[in-house]
XYZ file of C-alpha atoms in Angstrom:
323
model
C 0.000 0.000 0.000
C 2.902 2.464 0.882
C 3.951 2.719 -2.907
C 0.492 4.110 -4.140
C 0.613 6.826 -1.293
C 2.646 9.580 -3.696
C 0.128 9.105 -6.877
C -2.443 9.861 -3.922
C -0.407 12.657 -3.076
C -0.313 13.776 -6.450
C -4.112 13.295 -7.375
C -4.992 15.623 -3.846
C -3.078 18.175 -5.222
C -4.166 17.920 -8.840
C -7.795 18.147 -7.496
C -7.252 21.250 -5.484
C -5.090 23.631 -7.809
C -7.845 22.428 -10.465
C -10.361 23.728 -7.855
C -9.161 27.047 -7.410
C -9.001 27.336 -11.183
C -12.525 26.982 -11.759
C -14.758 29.833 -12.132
C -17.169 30.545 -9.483
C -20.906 29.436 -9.707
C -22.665 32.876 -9.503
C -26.111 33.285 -8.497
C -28.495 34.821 -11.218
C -29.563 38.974 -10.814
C -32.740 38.493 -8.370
C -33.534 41.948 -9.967
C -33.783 40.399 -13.568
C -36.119 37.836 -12.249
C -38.184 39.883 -10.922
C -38.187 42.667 -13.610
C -39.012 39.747 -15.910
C -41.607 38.645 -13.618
C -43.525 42.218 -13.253
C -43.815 42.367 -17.047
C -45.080 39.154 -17.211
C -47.939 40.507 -15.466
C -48.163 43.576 -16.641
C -51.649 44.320 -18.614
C -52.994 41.120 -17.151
C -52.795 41.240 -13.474
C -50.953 45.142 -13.120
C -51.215 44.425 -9.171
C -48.990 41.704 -8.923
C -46.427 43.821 -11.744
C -46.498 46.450 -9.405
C -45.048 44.574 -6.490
C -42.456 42.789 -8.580
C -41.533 46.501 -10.342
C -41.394 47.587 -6.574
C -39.108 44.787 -5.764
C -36.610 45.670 -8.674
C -36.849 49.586 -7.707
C -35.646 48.701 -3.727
C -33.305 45.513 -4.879
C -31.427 46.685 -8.332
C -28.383 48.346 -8.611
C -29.127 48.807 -12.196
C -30.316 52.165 -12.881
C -31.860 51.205 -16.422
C -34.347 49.413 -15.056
C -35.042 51.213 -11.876
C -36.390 53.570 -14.126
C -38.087 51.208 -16.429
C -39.778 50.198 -13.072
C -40.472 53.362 -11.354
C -42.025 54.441 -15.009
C -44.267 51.461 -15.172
C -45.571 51.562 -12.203
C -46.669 54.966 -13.000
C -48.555 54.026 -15.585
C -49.842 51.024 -13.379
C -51.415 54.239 -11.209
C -52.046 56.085 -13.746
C -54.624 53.827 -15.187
C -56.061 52.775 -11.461
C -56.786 56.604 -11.512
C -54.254 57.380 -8.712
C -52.820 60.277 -10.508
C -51.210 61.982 -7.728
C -49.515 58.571 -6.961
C -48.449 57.836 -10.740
C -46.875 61.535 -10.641
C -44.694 60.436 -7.712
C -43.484 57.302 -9.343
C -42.595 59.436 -12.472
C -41.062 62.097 -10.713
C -38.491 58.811 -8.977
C -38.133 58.338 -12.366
C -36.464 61.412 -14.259
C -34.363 61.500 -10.685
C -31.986 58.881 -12.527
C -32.156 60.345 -16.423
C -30.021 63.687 -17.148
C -31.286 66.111 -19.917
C -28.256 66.306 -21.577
C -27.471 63.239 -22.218
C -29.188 61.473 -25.585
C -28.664 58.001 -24.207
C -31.937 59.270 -21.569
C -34.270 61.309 -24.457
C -36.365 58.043 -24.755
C -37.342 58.111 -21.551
C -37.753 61.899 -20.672
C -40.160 62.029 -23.689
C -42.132 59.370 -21.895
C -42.219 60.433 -18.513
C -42.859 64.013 -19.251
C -46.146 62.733 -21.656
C -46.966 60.588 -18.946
C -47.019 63.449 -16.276
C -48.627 65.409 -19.248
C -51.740 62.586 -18.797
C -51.536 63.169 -15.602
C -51.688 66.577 -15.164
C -55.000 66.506 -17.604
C -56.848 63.839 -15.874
C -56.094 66.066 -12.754
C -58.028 69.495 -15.042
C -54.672 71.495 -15.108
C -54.700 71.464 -18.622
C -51.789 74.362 -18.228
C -49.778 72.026 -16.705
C -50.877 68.978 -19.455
C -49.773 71.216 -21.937
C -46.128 72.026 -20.717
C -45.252 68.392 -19.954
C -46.550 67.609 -23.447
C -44.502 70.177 -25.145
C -41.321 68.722 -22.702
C -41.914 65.571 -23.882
C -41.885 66.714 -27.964
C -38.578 67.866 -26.789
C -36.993 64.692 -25.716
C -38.610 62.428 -28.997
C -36.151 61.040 -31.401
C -38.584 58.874 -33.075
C -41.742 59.957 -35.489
C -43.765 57.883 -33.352
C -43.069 59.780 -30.235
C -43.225 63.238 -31.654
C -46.808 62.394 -33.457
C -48.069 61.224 -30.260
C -46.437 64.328 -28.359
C -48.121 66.769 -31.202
C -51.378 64.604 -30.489
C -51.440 65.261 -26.808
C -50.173 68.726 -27.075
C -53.224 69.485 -29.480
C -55.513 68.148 -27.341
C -54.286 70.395 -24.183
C -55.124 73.499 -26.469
C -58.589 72.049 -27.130
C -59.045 71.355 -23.307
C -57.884 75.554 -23.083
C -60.911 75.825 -25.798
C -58.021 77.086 -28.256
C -59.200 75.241 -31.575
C -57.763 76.498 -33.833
C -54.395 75.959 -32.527
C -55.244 72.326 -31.719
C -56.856 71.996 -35.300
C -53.932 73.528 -36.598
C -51.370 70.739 -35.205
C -54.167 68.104 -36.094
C -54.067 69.024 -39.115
C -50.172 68.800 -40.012
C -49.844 65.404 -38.418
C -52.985 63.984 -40.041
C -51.155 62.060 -42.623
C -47.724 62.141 -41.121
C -47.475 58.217 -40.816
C -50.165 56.869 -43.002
C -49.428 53.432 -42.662
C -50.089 53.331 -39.214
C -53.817 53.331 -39.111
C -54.360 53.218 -35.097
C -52.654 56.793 -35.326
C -54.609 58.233 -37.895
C -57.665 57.048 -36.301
C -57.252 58.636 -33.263
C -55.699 62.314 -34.570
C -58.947 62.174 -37.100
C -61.239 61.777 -34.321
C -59.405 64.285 -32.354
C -59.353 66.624 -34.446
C -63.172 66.322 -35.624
C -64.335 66.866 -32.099
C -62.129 70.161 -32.294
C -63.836 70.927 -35.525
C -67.441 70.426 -33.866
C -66.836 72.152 -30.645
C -65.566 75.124 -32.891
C -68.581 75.031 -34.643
C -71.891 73.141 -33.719
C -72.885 73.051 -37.236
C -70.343 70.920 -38.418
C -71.118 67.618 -39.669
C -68.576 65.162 -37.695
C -70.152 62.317 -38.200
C -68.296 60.734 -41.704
C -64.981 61.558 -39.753
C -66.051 59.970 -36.501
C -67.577 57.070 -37.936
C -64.368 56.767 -40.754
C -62.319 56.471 -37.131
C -64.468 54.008 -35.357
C -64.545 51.945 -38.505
C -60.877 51.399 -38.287
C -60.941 51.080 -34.831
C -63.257 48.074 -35.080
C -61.166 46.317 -37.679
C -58.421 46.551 -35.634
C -59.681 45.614 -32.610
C -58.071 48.934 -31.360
C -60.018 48.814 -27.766
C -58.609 52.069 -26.093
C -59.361 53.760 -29.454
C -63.056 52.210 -29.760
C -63.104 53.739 -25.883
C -62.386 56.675 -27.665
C -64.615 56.835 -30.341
C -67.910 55.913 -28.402
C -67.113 58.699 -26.223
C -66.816 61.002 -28.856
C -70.074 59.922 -30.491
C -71.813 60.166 -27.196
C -70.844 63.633 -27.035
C -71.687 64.638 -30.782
C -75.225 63.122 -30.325
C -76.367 63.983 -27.218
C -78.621 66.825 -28.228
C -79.540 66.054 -31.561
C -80.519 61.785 -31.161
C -79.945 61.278 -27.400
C -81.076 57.548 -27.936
C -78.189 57.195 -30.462
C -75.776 58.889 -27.587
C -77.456 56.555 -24.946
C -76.458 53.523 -27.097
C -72.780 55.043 -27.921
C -72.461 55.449 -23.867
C -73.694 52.336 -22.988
C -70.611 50.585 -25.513
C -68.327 53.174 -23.762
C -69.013 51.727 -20.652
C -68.552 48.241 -21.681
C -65.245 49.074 -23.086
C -64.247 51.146 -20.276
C -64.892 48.433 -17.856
C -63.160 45.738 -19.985
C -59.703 48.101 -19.645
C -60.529 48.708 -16.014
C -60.280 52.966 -16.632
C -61.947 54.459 -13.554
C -62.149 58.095 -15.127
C -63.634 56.703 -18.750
C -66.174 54.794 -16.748
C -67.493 57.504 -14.758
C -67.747 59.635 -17.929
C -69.567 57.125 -19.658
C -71.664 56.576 -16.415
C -72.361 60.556 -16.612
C -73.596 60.258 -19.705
C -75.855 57.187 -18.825
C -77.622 58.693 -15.974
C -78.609 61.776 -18.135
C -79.609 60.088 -21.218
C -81.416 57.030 -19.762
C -84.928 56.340 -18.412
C -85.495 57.065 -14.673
C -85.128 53.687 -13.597
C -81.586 52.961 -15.351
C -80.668 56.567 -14.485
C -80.995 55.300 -10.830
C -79.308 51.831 -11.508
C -76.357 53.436 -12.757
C -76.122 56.877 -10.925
C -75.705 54.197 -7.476
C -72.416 52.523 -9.705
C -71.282 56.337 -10.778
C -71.444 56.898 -6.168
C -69.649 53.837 -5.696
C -67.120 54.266 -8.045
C -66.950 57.704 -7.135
C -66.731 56.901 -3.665
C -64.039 54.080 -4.642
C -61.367 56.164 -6.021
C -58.863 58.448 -3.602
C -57.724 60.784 -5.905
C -58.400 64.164 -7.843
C -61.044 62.218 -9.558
C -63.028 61.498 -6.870
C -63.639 64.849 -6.047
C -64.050 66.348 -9.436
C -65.727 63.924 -11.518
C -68.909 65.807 -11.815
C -67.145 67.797 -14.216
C -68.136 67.840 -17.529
C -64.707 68.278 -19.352
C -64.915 67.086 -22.783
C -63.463 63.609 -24.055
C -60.147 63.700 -26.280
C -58.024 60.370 -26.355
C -54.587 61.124 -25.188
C -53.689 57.659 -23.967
C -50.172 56.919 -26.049
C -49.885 53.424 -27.451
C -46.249 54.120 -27.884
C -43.864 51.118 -26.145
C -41.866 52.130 -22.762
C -38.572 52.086 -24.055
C -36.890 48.996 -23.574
C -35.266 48.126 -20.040
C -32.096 47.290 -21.672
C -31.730 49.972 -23.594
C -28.520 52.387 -22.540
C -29.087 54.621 -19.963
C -25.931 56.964 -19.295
């Protein structure tokens, strides 16, 4: 037995130098699980994506998608109508990006139309309008600026400027023709700021042209649109034709879980419908009401007029370069 003890010798040592030679097993970014997790959920269950997007904003060291994160959950807000909440989570957000750098202009331009959104759904259409106009700033893309000039438009119309909201309708009308869903929604747009410039104006061909491509392409936040600018257009000349536009607003609105188009369609419900479904749905417009703990809740008797502003624009990607 004695002779075998050096090869033993020799195979101990071989086995540890090849040890320390081997590179170290290192645990996957918990971060990147989880960031991969929250936009797995995203759109389909937005309050488990907020806690993983939470999760990444405490636990990452990667500042890319801490503010993919902090963005995303404001839009998570955002569309639960907690607009003073969604604000907060954008303003984390443009913490980490630097205006003078172009590696952050993708996100800028999305965080300022965001707070832009924000600042309408909260009736400071002042404010709306210079967040819109920051965001135009920071787009590199056609896509962003169209939707910028879209938004931007629509805060004049909120200030009851049309012809400066016409005006930029007008120019970005056929800007990107191929992409329908956009030309839908700045036509529709800009015919409501065509008939609230003039009551005489026939909008109908134009808002119908929009909802027809809006139904082909199963475009729901744009059909949300659409039936809430028919509502509008018809609610003095054929209410029953507004009371059947509302009532598909509603179902649309409740399908995409938006507090602030539901109670507008419910609004428009309780005045247009018989006494009995006035009452039915003037209790859901108090619960609802009573539901939501924001700016909403306290101003949604007011009767500002429906423009779609929502952008369908993608948040830039998470691993994207942000210096």
């Amino acid at each position: 037995m004695i002779k075998f003890i050096p090869f033993l010798c020799l195979l101990i040592i071989y086995s540890f130098f090849g040890a320390c030679n081997q590179t170290p097993v290192t645990a996957p970014d918990k971060s990147i699980i989880d960031y991969n997790t929250a936009k797995s959920f995203y759109g389909k269950n937005n309050d488990s994506a907020f806690y993983y997007f939470n999760k990444v904003v405490i636990g990452s060291k990667e500042k890319r998608k801490v503010v993919s994160a902090y963005t995303y959950m404001g839009i998570i807000q955002h569309n639960a109508g907690d607009y003073f909440g969604s604000q907060e989570m954008l303003l984390k957000s443009l913490v980490f990006l630097d205006e003078k750098k172009q590696n952050d202009y993708d996100y800028l331009s999305y965080n300022y139309n965001e707070l832009g959104n924000n600042s309408r759904s909260l009736k400071r259409f002042e404010d709306a309008l210079h967040y819109y106009k920051l965001a135009l700033k920071f787009a590199k893309t056609s896509p962003f600026k169209i939707t910028n000039l879209n938004n931007i438009a629509v805060a004049y119309q909120d200030k009851n400027q049309y012809d400066s909201a016409i005006s930029i309708y007008s120019s970005i009308l056929n800007e990107n023709e191929e992409d329908k869903l956009e030309y839908a929604r700045v036509l529709s747009n800009m015919t409501k700021a065509k008939w609230l410039k003039d009551s005489n104006y026939n909008a109908a061909p134009e808002l119908f042209a929009a909802l027809q491509i809006r139904i082909k392409e199963n475009d729901k936040w744009g059909l949300n649109a659409s039936y809430g600018h028919l509502t509008e257009y018809y609610e003095r000349m054929q209410p029953d034709a507004a009371l059947l536009y509302a009532q598909k607003m509603y179902t649309i609105a409740q399908e995409l879980s938006s507090p602030d188009d539901r109670l507008f369609a419910l609004q428009k419900l309780i005045t247009l419908s018989s006494p009995n479904a006035s009452k039915k749905y003037f209790e859901r417009y108090q619960q609802l009401n009573d539901s939501l703990q924001t700016a909403i809740a306290t101003s949604a008797g007011s009767t500002t007029r429906y423009s779609e502003i929502r952008p369908r624009n993608e948040l830039p990607a998470a691993s994207a370069h942000i210096s």
